[in-house]
Protein backbone atom coordinates (compact mmCIF):
# COMPACT_ATOMS: atom_id res chain seq x y z
CA UNK A 1 0.00 0.00 0.00
CA UNK A 2 1.29 3.46 -0.89
CA UNK A 3 2.19 5.93 1.86
CA UNK A 4 1.79 9.70 1.84
CA UNK A 5 4.95 11.80 1.52
CA UNK A 6 5.76 15.48 1.69
CA UNK A 7 8.38 16.48 -0.88
CA UNK A 8 10.24 19.76 -0.45
CA UNK A 9 11.52 21.33 -3.67
CA UNK A 10 14.42 23.76 -3.25
CA UNK A 11 15.74 25.94 -6.07
CA UNK A 12 18.83 28.12 -6.04
CA UNK A 13 18.89 31.16 -8.32
CA UNK A 14 22.15 33.02 -8.78
CA UNK A 15 23.35 35.91 -10.92
CA UNK A 16 26.67 37.74 -11.04
CA UNK A 17 26.42 41.55 -11.25
CA UNK A 18 29.45 43.68 -12.12
CA UNK A 19 29.47 47.05 -10.34
CA UNK A 20 31.88 49.86 -9.47
CA UNK A 21 32.04 50.70 -5.75
CA UNK A 22 34.40 52.07 -3.11
CA UNK A 23 34.72 48.70 -1.35
CA UNK A 24 33.19 45.23 -1.05
CA UNK A 25 30.57 46.25 1.53
CA UNK A 26 29.45 49.19 -0.59
CA UNK A 27 29.22 46.97 -3.67
CA UNK A 28 27.01 44.51 -1.79
CA UNK A 29 24.86 47.34 -0.44
CA UNK A 30 24.36 48.89 -3.89
CA UNK A 31 23.38 45.60 -5.52
CA UNK A 32 21.13 44.70 -2.58
CA UNK A 33 19.30 48.02 -2.99
CA UNK A 34 19.02 47.45 -6.75
CA UNK A 35 17.63 43.97 -6.05
CA UNK A 36 14.97 45.28 -3.65
CA UNK A 37 14.12 48.00 -6.21
CA UNK A 38 13.53 45.16 -8.71
CA UNK A 39 16.40 46.17 -10.96
CA UNK A 40 17.62 42.55 -10.82
CA UNK A 41 14.83 40.01 -11.19
CA UNK A 42 16.14 36.47 -11.19
CA UNK A 43 14.34 33.91 -13.34
CA UNK A 44 14.68 30.38 -14.72
CA UNK A 45 17.83 31.40 -16.63
CA UNK A 46 19.54 32.03 -13.27
CA UNK A 47 18.79 28.54 -11.90
CA UNK A 48 22.00 26.95 -10.61
CA UNK A 49 20.72 24.04 -8.51
CA UNK A 50 17.63 22.21 -7.39
CA UNK A 51 16.96 19.42 -4.93
CA UNK A 52 14.07 17.20 -3.91
CA UNK A 53 13.75 15.81 -0.36
CA UNK A 54 10.94 13.50 0.70
CA UNK A 55 9.78 12.57 4.18
CA UNK A 56 6.85 10.57 5.43
CA UNK A 57 3.79 12.70 6.09
mmCIF file of N, CA and C in Angstrom:
data_model
loop_
_atom_site.group_PDB
_atom_site.id
_atom_site.type_symbol
_atom_site.label_atom_id
_atom_site.label_comp_id
_atom_site.label_asym_id
_atom_site.label_seq_id
_atom_site.Cartn_x
_atom_site.Cartn_y
_atom_site.Cartn_z
ATOM 1 N N UNK A 1 0.841 -1.180 0.000
ATOM 2 C CA UNK A 1 0.000 0.000 0.000
ATOM 3 C C UNK A 1 0.887 1.246 0.000
ATOM 4 N N UNK A 2 0.527 2.220 -0.814
ATOM 5 C CA UNK A 2 1.294 3.462 -0.890
ATOM 6 C C UNK A 2 1.142 4.275 0.390
ATOM 7 N N UNK A 3 2.217 5.021 0.719
ATOM 8 C CA UNK A 3 2.194 5.927 1.864
ATOM 9 C C UNK A 3 2.226 7.363 1.355
ATOM 10 N N UNK A 4 1.784 8.275 2.194
ATOM 11 C CA UNK A 4 1.790 9.695 1.843
ATOM 12 C C UNK A 4 3.146 10.294 2.206
ATOM 13 N N UNK A 5 3.672 11.132 1.309
ATOM 14 C CA UNK A 5 4.949 11.801 1.523
ATOM 15 C C UNK A 5 4.804 13.289 1.278
ATOM 16 N N UNK A 6 5.632 14.052 1.954
ATOM 17 C CA UNK A 6 5.759 15.482 1.690
ATOM 18 C C UNK A 6 7.124 15.669 1.040
ATOM 19 N N UNK A 7 7.137 16.260 -0.146
ATOM 20 C CA UNK A 7 8.384 16.479 -0.879
ATOM 21 C C UNK A 7 8.657 17.977 -0.924
ATOM 22 N N UNK A 8 9.818 18.365 -0.428
ATOM 23 C CA UNK A 8 10.237 19.760 -0.454
ATOM 24 C C UNK A 8 11.113 19.985 -1.678
ATOM 25 N N UNK A 9 10.737 20.958 -2.488
ATOM 26 C CA UNK A 9 11.518 21.332 -3.672
ATOM 27 C C UNK A 9 12.274 22.614 -3.332
ATOM 28 N N UNK A 10 13.588 22.588 -3.515
ATOM 29 C CA UNK A 10 14.415 23.760 -3.253
ATOM 30 C C UNK A 10 15.124 24.146 -4.546
ATOM 31 N N UNK A 11 15.041 25.426 -4.891
ATOM 32 C CA UNK A 11 15.739 25.943 -6.066
ATOM 33 C C UNK A 11 16.713 27.029 -5.621
ATOM 34 N N UNK A 12 17.854 27.077 -6.291
ATOM 35 C CA UNK A 12 18.833 28.123 -6.035
ATOM 36 C C UNK A 12 18.974 28.936 -7.315
ATOM 37 N N UNK A 13 18.708 30.239 -7.199
ATOM 38 C CA UNK A 13 18.890 31.160 -8.315
ATOM 39 C C UNK A 13 20.101 32.027 -8.000
ATOM 40 N N UNK A 14 20.927 32.268 -9.009
ATOM 41 C CA UNK A 14 22.154 33.020 -8.778
ATOM 42 C C UNK A 14 22.504 33.819 -10.022
ATOM 43 N N UNK A 15 22.920 35.062 -9.814
ATOM 44 C CA UNK A 15 23.352 35.913 -10.923
ATOM 45 C C UNK A 15 24.546 36.736 -10.463
ATOM 46 N N UNK A 16 25.518 36.896 -11.329
ATOM 47 C CA UNK A 16 26.673 37.745 -11.038
ATOM 48 C C UNK A 16 26.412 39.122 -11.636
ATOM 49 N N UNK A 17 26.647 40.163 -10.828
ATOM 50 C CA UNK A 17 26.424 41.545 -11.248
ATOM 51 C C UNK A 17 27.739 42.294 -11.096
ATOM 52 N N UNK A 18 28.211 42.908 -12.174
ATOM 53 C CA UNK A 18 29.445 43.685 -12.120
ATOM 54 C C UNK A 18 29.089 45.129 -11.776
ATOM 55 N N UNK A 19 29.793 45.694 -10.802
ATOM 56 C CA UNK A 19 29.474 47.048 -10.336
ATOM 57 C C UNK A 19 30.740 47.741 -9.852
ATOM 58 N N UNK A 20 30.787 49.042 -9.996
ATOM 59 C CA UNK A 20 31.881 49.856 -9.467
ATOM 60 C C UNK A 20 31.454 50.373 -8.099
ATOM 61 N N UNK A 21 32.345 50.226 -7.096
ATOM 62 C CA UNK A 21 32.040 50.697 -5.747
ATOM 63 C C UNK A 21 33.343 50.970 -5.007
ATOM 64 N N UNK A 22 33.227 51.707 -3.903
ATOM 65 C CA UNK A 22 34.404 52.068 -3.110
ATOM 66 C C UNK A 22 35.034 50.860 -2.431
ATOM 67 N N UNK A 23 34.203 49.896 -2.004
ATOM 68 C CA UNK A 23 34.716 48.703 -1.346
ATOM 69 C C UNK A 23 33.684 47.580 -1.462
ATOM 70 N N UNK A 24 34.043 46.409 -0.945
ATOM 71 C CA UNK A 24 33.186 45.229 -1.049
ATOM 72 C C UNK A 24 31.832 45.447 -0.388
ATOM 73 N N UNK A 25 31.828 46.022 0.808
ATOM 74 C CA UNK A 25 30.573 46.245 1.532
ATOM 75 C C UNK A 25 29.656 47.187 0.766
ATOM 76 N N UNK A 26 30.231 48.234 0.191
ATOM 77 C CA UNK A 26 29.446 49.186 -0.586
ATOM 78 C C UNK A 26 28.897 48.536 -1.844
ATOM 79 N N UNK A 27 29.688 47.684 -2.478
ATOM 80 C CA UNK A 27 29.220 46.971 -3.674
ATOM 81 C C UNK A 27 28.027 46.092 -3.331
ATOM 82 N N UNK A 28 28.129 45.355 -2.218
ATOM 83 C CA UNK A 28 27.014 44.505 -1.793
ATOM 84 C C UNK A 28 25.783 45.338 -1.466
ATOM 85 N N UNK A 29 25.980 46.469 -0.801
ATOM 86 C CA UNK A 29 24.860 47.342 -0.444
ATOM 87 C C UNK A 29 24.156 47.867 -1.695
ATOM 88 N N UNK A 30 24.933 48.334 -2.666
ATOM 89 C CA UNK A 30 24.356 48.891 -3.892
ATOM 90 C C UNK A 30 23.532 47.838 -4.622
ATOM 91 N N UNK A 31 24.094 46.649 -4.799
ATOM 92 C CA UNK A 31 23.380 45.599 -5.524
ATOM 93 C C UNK A 31 22.166 45.122 -4.725
ATOM 94 N N UNK A 32 22.279 45.076 -3.405
ATOM 95 C CA UNK A 32 21.127 44.697 -2.584
ATOM 96 C C UNK A 32 19.995 45.708 -2.760
ATOM 97 N N UNK A 33 20.322 46.992 -2.773
ATOM 98 C CA UNK A 33 19.297 48.018 -2.987
ATOM 99 C C UNK A 33 18.692 47.893 -4.381
ATOM 100 N N UNK A 34 19.525 47.645 -5.386
ATOM 101 C CA UNK A 34 19.019 47.448 -6.746
ATOM 102 C C UNK A 34 18.085 46.245 -6.793
ATOM 103 N N UNK A 35 18.456 45.181 -6.091
ATOM 104 C CA UNK A 35 17.626 43.973 -6.054
ATOM 105 C C UNK A 35 16.258 44.285 -5.449
ATOM 106 N N UNK A 36 16.243 44.966 -4.308
ATOM 107 C CA UNK A 36 14.971 45.284 -3.654
ATOM 108 C C UNK A 36 14.156 46.304 -4.448
ATOM 109 N N UNK A 37 14.815 47.079 -5.303
ATOM 110 C CA UNK A 37 14.117 48.003 -6.207
ATOM 111 C C UNK A 37 13.736 47.320 -7.519
ATOM 112 N N UNK A 38 13.891 46.005 -7.570
ATOM 113 C CA UNK A 38 13.527 45.160 -8.705
ATOM 114 C C UNK A 38 14.304 45.496 -9.978
ATOM 115 N N UNK A 39 15.538 45.950 -9.811
ATOM 116 C CA UNK A 39 16.404 46.169 -10.964
ATOM 117 C C UNK A 39 17.068 44.859 -11.403
ATOM 118 N N UNK A 40 17.100 43.879 -10.516
ATOM 119 C CA UNK A 40 17.622 42.549 -10.822
ATOM 120 C C UNK A 40 16.539 41.548 -10.446
ATOM 121 N N UNK A 41 15.874 41.000 -11.430
ATOM 122 C CA UNK A 41 14.826 40.015 -11.189
ATOM 123 C C UNK A 41 15.327 38.678 -11.716
ATOM 124 N N UNK A 42 15.619 37.780 -10.794
ATOM 125 C CA UNK A 42 16.137 36.474 -11.186
ATOM 126 C C UNK A 42 15.008 35.601 -11.714
ATOM 127 N N UNK A 43 15.348 34.772 -12.714
ATOM 128 C CA UNK A 43 14.341 33.913 -13.338
ATOM 129 C C UNK A 43 14.948 32.537 -13.629
ATOM 130 N N UNK A 44 14.237 31.751 -14.435
ATOM 131 C CA UNK A 44 14.685 30.379 -14.715
ATOM 132 C C UNK A 44 16.066 30.320 -15.364
ATOM 133 N N UNK A 45 16.493 31.388 -16.021
ATOM 134 C CA UNK A 45 17.825 31.405 -16.629
ATOM 135 C C UNK A 45 18.936 31.503 -15.580
ATOM 136 N N UNK A 46 18.579 31.882 -14.357
ATOM 137 C CA UNK A 46 19.539 32.027 -13.271
ATOM 138 C C UNK A 46 19.574 30.803 -12.356
ATOM 139 N N UNK A 47 18.854 29.754 -12.719
ATOM 140 C CA UNK A 47 18.789 28.544 -11.900
ATOM 141 C C UNK A 47 20.142 27.842 -11.898
ATOM 142 N N UNK A 48 20.699 27.618 -10.708
ATOM 143 C CA UNK A 48 21.998 26.949 -10.612
ATOM 144 C C UNK A 48 21.916 25.587 -9.940
ATOM 145 N N UNK A 49 20.855 25.338 -9.185
ATOM 146 C CA UNK A 49 20.723 24.041 -8.510
ATOM 147 C C UNK A 49 19.281 23.823 -8.078
ATOM 148 N N UNK A 50 18.932 22.561 -7.951
ATOM 149 C CA UNK A 50 17.632 22.207 -7.393
ATOM 150 C C UNK A 50 17.781 20.879 -6.676
ATOM 151 N N UNK A 51 16.936 20.681 -5.666
ATOM 152 C CA UNK A 51 16.965 19.421 -4.932
ATOM 153 C C UNK A 51 15.553 19.041 -4.528
ATOM 154 N N UNK A 52 15.364 17.749 -4.291
ATOM 155 C CA UNK A 52 14.068 17.200 -3.909
ATOM 156 C C UNK A 52 14.294 16.305 -2.698
ATOM 157 N N UNK A 53 13.613 16.588 -1.602
ATOM 158 C CA UNK A 53 13.750 15.815 -0.360
ATOM 159 C C UNK A 53 12.371 15.359 0.088
ATOM 160 N N UNK A 54 12.222 14.056 0.274
ATOM 161 C CA UNK A 54 10.935 13.500 0.696
ATOM 162 C C UNK A 54 11.024 13.007 2.129
ATOM 163 N N UNK A 55 9.904 13.152 2.847
ATOM 164 C CA UNK A 55 9.784 12.567 4.181
ATOM 165 C C UNK A 55 8.358 12.080 4.351
ATOM 166 N N UNK A 56 8.189 11.114 5.188
ATOM 167 C CA UNK A 56 6.853 10.573 5.433
ATOM 168 C C UNK A 56 5.973 11.652 6.042
ATOM 169 N N UNK A 57 4.717 11.686 5.603
ATOM 170 C CA UNK A 57 3.787 12.702 6.094
ATOM 171 C C UNK A 57 3.328 12.392 7.495
#
